[in-house]
PDB file of N, CA and C in Angstrom:
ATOM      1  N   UNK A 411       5.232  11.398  31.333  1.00 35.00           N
ATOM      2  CA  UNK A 411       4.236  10.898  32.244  1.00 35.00           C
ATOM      3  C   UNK A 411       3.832   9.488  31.816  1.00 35.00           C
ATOM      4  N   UNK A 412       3.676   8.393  32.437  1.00 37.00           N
ATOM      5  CA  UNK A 412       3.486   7.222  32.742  1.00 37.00           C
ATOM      6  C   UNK A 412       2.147   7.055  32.454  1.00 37.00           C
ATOM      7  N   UNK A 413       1.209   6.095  31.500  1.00 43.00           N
ATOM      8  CA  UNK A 413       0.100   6.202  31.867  1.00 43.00           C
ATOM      9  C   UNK A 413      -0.005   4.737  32.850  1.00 43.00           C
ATOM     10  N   UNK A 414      -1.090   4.912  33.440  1.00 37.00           N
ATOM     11  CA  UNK A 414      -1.856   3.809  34.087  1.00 37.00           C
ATOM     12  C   UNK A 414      -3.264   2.859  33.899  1.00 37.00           C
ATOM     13  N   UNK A 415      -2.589   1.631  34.173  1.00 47.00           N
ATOM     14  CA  UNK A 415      -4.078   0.953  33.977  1.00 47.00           C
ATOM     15  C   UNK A 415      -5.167   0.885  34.984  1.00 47.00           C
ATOM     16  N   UNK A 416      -6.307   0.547  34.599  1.00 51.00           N
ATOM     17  CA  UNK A 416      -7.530   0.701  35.322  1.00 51.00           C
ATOM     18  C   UNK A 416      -6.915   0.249  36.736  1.00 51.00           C
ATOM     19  N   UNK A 417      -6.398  -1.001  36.998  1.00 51.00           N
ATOM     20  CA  UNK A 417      -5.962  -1.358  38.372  1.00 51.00           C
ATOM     21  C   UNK A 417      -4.830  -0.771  38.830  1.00 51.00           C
ATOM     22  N   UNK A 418      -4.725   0.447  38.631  1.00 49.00           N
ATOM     23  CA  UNK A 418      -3.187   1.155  39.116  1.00 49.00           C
ATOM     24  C   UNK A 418      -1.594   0.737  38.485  1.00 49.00           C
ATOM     25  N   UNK A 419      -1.774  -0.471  37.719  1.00 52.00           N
ATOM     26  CA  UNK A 419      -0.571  -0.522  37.332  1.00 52.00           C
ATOM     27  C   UNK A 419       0.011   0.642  36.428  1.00 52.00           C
ATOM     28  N   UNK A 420       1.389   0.420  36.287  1.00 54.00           N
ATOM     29  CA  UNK A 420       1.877   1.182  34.920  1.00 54.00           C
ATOM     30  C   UNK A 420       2.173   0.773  33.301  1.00 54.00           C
ATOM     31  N   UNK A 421       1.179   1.282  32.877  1.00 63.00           N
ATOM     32  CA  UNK A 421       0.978   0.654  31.307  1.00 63.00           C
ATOM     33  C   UNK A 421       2.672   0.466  30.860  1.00 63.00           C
ATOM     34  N   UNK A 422       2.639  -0.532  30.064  1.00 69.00           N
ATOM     35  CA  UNK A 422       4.089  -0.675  29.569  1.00 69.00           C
ATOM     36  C   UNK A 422       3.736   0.642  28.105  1.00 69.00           C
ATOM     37  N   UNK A 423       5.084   1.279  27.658  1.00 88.00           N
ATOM     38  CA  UNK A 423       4.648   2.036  26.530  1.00 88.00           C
ATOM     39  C   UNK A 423       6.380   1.720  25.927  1.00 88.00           C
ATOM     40  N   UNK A 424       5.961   1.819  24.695  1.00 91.00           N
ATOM     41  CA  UNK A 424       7.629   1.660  23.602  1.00 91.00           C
ATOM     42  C   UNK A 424       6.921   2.770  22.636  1.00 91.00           C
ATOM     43  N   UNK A 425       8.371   3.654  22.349  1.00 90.00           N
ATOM     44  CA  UNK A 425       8.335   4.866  21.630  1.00 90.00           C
ATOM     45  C   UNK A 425       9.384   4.402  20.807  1.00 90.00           C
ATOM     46  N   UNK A 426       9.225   4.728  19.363  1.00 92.00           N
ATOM     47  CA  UNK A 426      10.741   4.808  18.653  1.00 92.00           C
ATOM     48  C   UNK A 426      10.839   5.985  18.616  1.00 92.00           C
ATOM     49  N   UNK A 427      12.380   6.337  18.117  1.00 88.00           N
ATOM     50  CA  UNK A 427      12.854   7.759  17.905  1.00 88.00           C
ATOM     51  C   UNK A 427      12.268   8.157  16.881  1.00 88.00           C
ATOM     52  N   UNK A 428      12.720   7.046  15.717  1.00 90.00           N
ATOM     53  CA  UNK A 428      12.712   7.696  13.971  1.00 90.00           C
ATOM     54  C   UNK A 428      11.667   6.622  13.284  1.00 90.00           C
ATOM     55  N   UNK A 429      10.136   6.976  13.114  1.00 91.00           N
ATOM     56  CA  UNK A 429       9.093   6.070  12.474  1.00 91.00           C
ATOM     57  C   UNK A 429       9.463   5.570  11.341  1.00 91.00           C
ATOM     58  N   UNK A 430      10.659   6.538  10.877  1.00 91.00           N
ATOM     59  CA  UNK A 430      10.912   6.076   9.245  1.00 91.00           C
ATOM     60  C   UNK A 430      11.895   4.357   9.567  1.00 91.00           C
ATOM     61  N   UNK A 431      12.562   4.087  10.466  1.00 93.00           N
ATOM     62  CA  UNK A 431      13.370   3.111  10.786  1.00 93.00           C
ATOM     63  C   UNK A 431      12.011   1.677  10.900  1.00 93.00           C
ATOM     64  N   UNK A 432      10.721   1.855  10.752  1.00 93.00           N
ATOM     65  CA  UNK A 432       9.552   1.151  10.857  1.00 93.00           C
ATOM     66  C   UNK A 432       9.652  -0.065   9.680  1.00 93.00           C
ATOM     67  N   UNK A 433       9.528   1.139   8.519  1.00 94.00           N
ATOM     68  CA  UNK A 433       9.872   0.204   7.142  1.00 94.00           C
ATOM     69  C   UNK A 433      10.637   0.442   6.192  1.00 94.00           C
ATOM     70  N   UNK A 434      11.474  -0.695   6.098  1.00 93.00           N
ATOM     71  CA  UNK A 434      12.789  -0.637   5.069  1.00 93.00           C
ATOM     72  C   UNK A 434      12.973  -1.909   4.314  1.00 93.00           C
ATOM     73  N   UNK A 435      14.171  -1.261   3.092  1.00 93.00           N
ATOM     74  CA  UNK A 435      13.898  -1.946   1.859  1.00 93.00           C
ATOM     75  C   UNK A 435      15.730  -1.776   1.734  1.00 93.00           C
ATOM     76  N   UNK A 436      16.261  -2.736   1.271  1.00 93.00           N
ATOM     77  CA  UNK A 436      17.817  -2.988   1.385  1.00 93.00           C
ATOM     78  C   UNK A 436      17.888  -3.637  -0.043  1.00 93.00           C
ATOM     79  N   UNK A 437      19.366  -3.442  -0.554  1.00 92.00           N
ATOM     80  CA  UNK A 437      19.603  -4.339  -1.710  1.00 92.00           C
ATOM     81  C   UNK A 437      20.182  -5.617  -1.541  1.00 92.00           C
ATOM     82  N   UNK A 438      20.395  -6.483  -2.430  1.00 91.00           N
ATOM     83  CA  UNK A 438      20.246  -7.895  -2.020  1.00 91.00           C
ATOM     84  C   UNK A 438      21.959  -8.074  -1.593  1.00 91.00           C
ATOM     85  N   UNK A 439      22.640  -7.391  -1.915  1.00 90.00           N
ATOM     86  CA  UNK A 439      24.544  -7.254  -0.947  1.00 90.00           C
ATOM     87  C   UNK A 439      24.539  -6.739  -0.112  1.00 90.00           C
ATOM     88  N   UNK A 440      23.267  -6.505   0.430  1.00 92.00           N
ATOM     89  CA  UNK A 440      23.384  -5.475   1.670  1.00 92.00           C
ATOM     90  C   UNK A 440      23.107  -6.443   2.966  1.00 92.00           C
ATOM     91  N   UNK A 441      24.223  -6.319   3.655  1.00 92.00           N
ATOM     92  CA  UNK A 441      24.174  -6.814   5.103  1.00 92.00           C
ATOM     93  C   UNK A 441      23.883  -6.636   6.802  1.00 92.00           C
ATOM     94  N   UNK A 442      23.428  -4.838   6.398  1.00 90.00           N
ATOM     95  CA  UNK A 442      22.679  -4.102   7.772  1.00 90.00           C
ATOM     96  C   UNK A 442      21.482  -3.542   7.317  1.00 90.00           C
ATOM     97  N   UNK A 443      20.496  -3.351   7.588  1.00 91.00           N
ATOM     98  CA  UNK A 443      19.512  -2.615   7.648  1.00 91.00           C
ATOM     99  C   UNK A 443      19.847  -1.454   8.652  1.00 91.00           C
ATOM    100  N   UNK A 444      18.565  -0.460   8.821  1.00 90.00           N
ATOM    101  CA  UNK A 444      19.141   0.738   9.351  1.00 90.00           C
ATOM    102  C   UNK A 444      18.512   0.240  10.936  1.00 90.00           C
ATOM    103  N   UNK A 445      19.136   0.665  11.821  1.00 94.00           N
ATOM    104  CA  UNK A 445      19.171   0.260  13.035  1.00 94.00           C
ATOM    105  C   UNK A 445      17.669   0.597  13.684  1.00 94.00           C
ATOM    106  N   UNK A 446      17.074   0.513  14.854  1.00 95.00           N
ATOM    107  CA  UNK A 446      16.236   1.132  15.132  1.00 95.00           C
ATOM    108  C   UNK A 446      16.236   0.943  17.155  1.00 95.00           C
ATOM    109  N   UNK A 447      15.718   2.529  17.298  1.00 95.00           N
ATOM    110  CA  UNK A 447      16.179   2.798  18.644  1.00 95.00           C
ATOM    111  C   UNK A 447      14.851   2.961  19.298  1.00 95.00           C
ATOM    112  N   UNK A 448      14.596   2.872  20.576  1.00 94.00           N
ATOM    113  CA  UNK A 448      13.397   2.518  20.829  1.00 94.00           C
ATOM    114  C   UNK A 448      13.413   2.792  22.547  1.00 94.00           C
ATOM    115  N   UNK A 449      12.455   3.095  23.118  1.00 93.00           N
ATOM    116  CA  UNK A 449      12.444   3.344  24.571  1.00 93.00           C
ATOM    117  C   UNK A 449      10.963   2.518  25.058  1.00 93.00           C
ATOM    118  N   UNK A 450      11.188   1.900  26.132  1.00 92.00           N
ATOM    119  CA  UNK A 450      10.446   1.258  26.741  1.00 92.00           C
ATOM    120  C   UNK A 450      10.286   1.001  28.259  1.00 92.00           C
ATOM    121  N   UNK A 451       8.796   1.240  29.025  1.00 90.00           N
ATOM    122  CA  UNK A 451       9.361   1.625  29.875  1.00 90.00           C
ATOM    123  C   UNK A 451       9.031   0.144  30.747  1.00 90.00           C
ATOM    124  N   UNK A 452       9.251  -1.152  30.057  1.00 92.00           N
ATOM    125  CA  UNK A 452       9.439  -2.261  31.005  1.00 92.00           C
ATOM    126  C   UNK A 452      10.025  -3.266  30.165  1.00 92.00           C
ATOM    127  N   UNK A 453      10.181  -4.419  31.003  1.00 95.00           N
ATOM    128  CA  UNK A 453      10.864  -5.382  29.851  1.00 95.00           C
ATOM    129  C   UNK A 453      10.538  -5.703  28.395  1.00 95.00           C
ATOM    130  N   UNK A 454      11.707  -6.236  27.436  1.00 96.00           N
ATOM    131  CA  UNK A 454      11.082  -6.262  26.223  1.00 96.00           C
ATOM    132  C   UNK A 454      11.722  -7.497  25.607  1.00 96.00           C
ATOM    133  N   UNK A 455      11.067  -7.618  24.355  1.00 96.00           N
ATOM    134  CA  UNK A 455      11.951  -8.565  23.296  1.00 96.00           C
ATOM    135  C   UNK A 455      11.201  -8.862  21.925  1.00 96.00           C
ATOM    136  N   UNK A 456      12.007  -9.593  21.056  1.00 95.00           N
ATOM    137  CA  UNK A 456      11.232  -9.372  19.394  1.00 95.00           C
ATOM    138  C   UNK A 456      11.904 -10.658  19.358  1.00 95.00           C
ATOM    139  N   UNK A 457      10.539 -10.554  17.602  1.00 94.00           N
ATOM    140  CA  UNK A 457      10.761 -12.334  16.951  1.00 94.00           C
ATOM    141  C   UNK A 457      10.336 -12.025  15.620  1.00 94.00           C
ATOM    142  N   UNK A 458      10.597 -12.486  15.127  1.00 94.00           N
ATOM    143  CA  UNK A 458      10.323 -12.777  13.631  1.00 94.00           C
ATOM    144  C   UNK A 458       9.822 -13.355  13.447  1.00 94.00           C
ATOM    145  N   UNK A 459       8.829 -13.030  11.754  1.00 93.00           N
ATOM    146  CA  UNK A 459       7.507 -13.616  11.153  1.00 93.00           C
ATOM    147  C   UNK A 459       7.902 -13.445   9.813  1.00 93.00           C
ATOM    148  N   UNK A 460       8.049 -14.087   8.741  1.00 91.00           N
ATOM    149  CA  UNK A 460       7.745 -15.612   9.540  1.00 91.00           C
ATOM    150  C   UNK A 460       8.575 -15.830  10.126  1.00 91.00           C
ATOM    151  N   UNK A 461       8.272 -17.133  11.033  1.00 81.00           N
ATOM    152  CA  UNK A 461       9.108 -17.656  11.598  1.00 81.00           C
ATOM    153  C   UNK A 461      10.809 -18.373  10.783  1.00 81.00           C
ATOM    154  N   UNK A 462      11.454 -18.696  11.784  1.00 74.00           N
ATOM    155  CA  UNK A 462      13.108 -19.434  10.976  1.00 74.00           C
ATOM    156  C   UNK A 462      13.733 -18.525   9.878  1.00 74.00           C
ATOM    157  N   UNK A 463      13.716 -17.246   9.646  1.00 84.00           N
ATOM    158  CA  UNK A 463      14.003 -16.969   8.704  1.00 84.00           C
ATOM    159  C   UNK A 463      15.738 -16.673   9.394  1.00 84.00           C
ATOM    160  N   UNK A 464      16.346 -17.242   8.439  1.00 90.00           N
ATOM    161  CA  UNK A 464      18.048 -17.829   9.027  1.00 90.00           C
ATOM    162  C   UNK A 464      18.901 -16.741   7.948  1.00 90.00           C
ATOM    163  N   UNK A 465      18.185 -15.923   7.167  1.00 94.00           N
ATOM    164  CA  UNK A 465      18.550 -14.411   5.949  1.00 94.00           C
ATOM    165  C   UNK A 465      18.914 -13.346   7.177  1.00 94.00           C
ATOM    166  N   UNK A 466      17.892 -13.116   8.017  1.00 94.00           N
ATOM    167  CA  UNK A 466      17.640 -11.832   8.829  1.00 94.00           C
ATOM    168  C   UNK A 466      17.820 -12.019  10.739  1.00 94.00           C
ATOM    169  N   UNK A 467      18.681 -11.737  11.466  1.00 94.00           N
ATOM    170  CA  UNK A 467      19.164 -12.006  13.127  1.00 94.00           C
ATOM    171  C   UNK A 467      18.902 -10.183  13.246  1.00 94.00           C
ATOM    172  N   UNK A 468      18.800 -10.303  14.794  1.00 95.00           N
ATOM    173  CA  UNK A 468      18.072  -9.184  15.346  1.00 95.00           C
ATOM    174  C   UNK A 468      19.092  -9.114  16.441  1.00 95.00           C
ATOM    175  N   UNK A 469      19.992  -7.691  16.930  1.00 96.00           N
ATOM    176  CA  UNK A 469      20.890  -7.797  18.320  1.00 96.00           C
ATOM    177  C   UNK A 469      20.997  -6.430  18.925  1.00 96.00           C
ATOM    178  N   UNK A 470      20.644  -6.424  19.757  1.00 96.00           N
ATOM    179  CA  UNK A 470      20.401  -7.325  21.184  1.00 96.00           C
ATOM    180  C   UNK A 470      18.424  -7.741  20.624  1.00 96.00           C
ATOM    181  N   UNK A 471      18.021  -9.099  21.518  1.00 96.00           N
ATOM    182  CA  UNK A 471      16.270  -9.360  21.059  1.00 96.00           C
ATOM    183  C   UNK A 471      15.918  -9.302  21.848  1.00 96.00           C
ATOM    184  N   UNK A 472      16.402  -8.929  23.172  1.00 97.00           N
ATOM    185  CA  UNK A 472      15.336  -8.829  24.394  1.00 97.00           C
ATOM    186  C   UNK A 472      16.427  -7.923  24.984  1.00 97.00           C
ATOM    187  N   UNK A 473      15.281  -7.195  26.155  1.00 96.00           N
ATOM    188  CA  UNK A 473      16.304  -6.790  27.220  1.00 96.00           C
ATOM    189  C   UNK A 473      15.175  -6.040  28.021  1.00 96.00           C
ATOM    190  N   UNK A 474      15.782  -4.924  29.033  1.00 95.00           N
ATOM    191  CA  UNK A 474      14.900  -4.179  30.257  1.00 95.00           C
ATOM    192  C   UNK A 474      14.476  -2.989  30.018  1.00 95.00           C
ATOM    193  N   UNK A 475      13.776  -2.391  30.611  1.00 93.00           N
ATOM    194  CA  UNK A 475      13.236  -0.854  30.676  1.00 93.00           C
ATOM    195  C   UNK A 475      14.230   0.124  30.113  1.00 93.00           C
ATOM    196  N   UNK A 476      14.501   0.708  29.202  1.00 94.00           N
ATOM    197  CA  UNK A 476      15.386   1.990  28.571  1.00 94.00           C
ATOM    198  C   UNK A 476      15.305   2.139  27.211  1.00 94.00           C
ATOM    199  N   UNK A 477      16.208   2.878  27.346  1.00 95.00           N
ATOM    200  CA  UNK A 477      16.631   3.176  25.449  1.00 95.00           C
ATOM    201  C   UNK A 477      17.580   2.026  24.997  1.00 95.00           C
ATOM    202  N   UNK A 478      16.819   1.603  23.929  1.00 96.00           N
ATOM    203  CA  UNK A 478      18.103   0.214  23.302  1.00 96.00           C
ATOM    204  C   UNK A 478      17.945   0.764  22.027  1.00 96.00           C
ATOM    205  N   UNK A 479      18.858   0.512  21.237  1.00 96.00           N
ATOM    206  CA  UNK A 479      19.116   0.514  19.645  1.00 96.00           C
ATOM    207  C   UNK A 479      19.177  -1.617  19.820  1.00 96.00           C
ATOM    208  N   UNK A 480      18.438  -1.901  18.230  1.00 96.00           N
ATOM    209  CA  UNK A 480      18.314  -2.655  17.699  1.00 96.00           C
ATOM    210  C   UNK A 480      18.748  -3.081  16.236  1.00 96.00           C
ATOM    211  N   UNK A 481      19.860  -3.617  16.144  1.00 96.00           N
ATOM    212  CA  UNK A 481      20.798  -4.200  14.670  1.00 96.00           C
ATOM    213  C   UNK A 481      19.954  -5.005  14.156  1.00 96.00           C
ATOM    214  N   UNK A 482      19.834  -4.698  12.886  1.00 95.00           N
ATOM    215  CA  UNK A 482      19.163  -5.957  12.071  1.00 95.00           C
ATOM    216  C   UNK A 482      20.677  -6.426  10.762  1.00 95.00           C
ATOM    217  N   UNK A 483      20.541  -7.620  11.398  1.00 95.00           N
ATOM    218  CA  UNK A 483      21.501  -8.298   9.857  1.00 95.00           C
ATOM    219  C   UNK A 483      21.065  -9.558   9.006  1.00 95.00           C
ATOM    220  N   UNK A 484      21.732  -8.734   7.909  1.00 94.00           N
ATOM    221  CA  UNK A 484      20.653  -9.604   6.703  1.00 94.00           C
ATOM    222  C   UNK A 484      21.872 -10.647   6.161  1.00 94.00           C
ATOM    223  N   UNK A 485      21.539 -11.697   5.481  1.00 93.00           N
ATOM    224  CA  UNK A 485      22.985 -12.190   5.085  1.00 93.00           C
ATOM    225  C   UNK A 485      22.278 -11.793   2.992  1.00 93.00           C
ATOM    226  N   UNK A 486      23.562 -11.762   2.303  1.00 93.00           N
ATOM    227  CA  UNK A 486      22.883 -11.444   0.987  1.00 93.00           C
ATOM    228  C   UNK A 486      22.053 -12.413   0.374  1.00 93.00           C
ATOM    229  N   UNK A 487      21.330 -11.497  -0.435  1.00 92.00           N
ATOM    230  CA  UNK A 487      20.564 -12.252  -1.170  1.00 92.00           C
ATOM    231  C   UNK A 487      20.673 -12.458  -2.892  1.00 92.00           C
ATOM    232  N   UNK A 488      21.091 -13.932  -2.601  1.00 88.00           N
ATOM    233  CA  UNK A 488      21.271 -14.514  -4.007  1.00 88.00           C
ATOM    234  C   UNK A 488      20.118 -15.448  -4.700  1.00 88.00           C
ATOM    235  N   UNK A 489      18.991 -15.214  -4.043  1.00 88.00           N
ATOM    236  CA  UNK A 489      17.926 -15.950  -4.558  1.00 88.00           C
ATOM    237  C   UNK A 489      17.465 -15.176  -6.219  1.00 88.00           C
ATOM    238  N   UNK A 490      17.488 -14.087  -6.288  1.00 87.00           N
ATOM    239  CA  UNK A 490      17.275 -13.251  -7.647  1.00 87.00           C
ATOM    240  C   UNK A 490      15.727 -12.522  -7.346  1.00 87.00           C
ATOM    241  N   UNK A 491      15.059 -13.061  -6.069  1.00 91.00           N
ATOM    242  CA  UNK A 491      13.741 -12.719  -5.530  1.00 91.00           C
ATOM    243  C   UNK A 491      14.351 -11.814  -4.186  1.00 91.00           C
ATOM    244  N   UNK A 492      13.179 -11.021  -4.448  1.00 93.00           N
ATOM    245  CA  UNK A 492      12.871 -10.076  -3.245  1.00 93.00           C
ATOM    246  C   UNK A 492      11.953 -10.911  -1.995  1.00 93.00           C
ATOM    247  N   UNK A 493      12.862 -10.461  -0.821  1.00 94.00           N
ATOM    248  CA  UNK A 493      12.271 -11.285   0.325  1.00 94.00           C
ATOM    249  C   UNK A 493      12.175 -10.274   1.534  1.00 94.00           C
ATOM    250  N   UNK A 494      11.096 -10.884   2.159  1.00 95.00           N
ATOM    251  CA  UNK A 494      10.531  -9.756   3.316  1.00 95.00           C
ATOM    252  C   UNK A 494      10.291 -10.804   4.713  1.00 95.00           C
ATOM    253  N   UNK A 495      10.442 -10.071   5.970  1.00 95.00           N
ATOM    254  CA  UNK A 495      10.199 -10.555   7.093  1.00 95.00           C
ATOM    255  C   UNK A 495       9.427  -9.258   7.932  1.00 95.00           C
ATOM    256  N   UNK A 496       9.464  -9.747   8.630  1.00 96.00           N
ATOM    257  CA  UNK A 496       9.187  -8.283  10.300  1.00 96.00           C
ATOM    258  C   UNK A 496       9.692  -8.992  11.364  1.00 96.00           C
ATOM    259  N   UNK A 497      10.345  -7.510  11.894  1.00 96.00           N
ATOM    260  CA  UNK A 497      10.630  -7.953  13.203  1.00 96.00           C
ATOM    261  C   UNK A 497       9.436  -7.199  14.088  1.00 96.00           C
ATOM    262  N   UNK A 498       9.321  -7.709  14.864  1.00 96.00           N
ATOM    263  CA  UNK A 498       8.089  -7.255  16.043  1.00 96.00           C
ATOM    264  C   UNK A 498       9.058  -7.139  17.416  1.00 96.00           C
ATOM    265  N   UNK A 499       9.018  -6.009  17.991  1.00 96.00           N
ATOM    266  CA  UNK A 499       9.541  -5.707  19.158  1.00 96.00           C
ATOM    267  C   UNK A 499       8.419  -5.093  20.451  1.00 96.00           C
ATOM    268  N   UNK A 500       8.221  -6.572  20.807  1.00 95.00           N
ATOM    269  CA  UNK A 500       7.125  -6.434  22.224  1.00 95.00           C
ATOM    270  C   UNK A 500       7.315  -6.553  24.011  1.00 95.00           C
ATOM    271  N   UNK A 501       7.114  -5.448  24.463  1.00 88.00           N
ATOM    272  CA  UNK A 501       7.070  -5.319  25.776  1.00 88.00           C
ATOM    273  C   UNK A 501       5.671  -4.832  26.305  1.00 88.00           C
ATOM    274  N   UNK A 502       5.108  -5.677  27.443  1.00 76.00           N
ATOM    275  CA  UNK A 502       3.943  -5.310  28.048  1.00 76.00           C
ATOM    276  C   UNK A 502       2.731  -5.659  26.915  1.00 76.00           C
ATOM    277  N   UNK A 503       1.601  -4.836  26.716  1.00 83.00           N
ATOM    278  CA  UNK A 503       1.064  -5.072  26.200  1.00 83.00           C
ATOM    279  C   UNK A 503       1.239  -4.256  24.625  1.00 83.00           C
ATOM    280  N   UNK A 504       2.704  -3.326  24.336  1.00 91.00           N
ATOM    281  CA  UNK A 504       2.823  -3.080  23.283  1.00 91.00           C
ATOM    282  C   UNK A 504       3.596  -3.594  22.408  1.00 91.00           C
ATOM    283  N   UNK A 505       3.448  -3.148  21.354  1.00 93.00           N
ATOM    284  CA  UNK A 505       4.450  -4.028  20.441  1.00 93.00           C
ATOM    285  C   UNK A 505       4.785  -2.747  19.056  1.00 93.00           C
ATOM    286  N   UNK A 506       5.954  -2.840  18.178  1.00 94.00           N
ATOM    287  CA  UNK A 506       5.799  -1.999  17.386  1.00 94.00           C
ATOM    288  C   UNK A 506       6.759  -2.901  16.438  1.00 94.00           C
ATOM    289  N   UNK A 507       6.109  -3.408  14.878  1.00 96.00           N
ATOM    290  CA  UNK A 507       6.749  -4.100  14.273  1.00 96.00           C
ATOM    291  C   UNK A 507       7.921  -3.006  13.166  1.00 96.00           C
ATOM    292  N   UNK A 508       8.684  -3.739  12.646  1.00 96.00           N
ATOM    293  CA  UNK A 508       8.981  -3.176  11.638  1.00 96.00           C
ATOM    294  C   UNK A 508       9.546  -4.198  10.409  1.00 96.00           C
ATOM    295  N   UNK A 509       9.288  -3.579   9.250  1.00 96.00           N
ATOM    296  CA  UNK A 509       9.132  -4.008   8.171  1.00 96.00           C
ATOM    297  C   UNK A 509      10.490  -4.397   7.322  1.00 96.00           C
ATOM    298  N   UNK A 510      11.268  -5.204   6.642  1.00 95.00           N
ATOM    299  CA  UNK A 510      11.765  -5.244   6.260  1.00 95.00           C
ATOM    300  C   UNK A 510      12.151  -6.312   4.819  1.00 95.00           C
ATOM    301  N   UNK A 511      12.313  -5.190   3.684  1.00 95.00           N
ATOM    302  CA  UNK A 511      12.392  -6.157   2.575  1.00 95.00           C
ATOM    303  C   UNK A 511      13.871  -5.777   1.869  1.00 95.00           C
ATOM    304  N   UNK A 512      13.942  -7.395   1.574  1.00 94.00           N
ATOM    305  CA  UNK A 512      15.328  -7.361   0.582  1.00 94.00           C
ATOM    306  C   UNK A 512      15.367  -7.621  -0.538  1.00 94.00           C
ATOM    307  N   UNK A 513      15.603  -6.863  -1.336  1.00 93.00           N
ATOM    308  CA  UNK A 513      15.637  -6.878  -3.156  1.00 93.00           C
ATOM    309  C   UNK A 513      16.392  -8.008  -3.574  1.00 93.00           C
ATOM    310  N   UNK A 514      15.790  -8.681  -4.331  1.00 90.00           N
ATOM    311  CA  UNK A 514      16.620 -10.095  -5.515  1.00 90.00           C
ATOM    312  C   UNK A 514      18.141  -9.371  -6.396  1.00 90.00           C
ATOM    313  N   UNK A 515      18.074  -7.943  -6.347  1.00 85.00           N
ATOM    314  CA  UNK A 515      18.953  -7.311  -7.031  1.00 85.00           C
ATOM    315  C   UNK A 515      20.215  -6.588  -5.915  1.00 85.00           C
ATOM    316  N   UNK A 516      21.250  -6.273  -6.615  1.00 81.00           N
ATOM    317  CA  UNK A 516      21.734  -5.177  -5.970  1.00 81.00           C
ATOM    318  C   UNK A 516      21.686  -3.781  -6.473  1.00 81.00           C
ATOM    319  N   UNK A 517      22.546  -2.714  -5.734  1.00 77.00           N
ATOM    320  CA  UNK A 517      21.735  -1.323  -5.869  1.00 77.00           C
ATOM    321  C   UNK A 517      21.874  -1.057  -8.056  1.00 77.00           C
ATOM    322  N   UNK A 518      23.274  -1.950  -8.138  1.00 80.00           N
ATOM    323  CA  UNK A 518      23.208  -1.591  -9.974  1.00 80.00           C
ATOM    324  C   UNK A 518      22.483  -2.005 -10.558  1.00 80.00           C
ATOM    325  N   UNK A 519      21.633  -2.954 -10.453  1.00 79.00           N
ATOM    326  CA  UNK A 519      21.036  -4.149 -11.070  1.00 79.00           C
ATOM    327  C   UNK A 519      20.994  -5.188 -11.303  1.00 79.00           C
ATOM    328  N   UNK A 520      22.019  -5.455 -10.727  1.00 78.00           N
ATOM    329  CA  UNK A 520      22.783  -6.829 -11.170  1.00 78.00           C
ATOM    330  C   UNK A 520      22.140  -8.059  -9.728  1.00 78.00           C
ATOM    331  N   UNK A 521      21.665  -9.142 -10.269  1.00 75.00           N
ATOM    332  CA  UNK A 521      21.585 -10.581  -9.664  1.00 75.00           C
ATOM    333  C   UNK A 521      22.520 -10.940  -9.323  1.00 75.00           C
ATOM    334  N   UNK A 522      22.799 -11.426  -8.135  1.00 68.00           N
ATOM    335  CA  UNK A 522      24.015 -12.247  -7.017  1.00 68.00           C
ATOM    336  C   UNK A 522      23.806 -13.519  -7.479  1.00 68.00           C
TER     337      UNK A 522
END
């Protein structure tokens, strides 16, 4: 069921499947994060905060009313620091961010 706003419209609403896909933590050779799938029932699209971050691309970043899955790709991280962004995926008046950090390490320990 659809809710509605005071003037009869239809509230925009975005559901994810899996809350756990919200916030994630990757090692620094790691080049996907875990995907995240999402239903919405009007147009949508996401951006990143901070802004320019040229580590982390988002595909597909916009699109229409349905079920979309959303790729996040990271390129590695050889800084030896752990680095974090969000992606925010907003349609209508909702939005549902998700979290994502990348370890200075990889999963052995070892610095890139």
């Amino acid at each position: 069921m659809q809710k509605a706003k005071k003037d009869g419209t239809p509230d925009e609403q975005i559901t994810v499947e899996n809350g756990a896909a919200l916030t994630q933590t990757v090692f620094a050779d790691e080049t996907h994060a875990e995907s995240v799938t999402f239903t919405t029932t009007g147009a949508w699209m996401s951006s990143i905060t901070p802004n320019e971050q040229s580590w982390l691309s988002v595909d597909p970043d916009h699109g229409g009313a349905g079920t979309h899955t959303v790729n996040i790709t990271l390129e590695p991280n050889s800084t030896g620091k752990d680095r974090s962004a969000t992606v925010t995926i907003t349609g209508g008046g909702a939005s549902i961010p998700v979290a994502v950090t990348q370890g200075g390490t990889t999963e052995d320990g070892r610095s890139l």
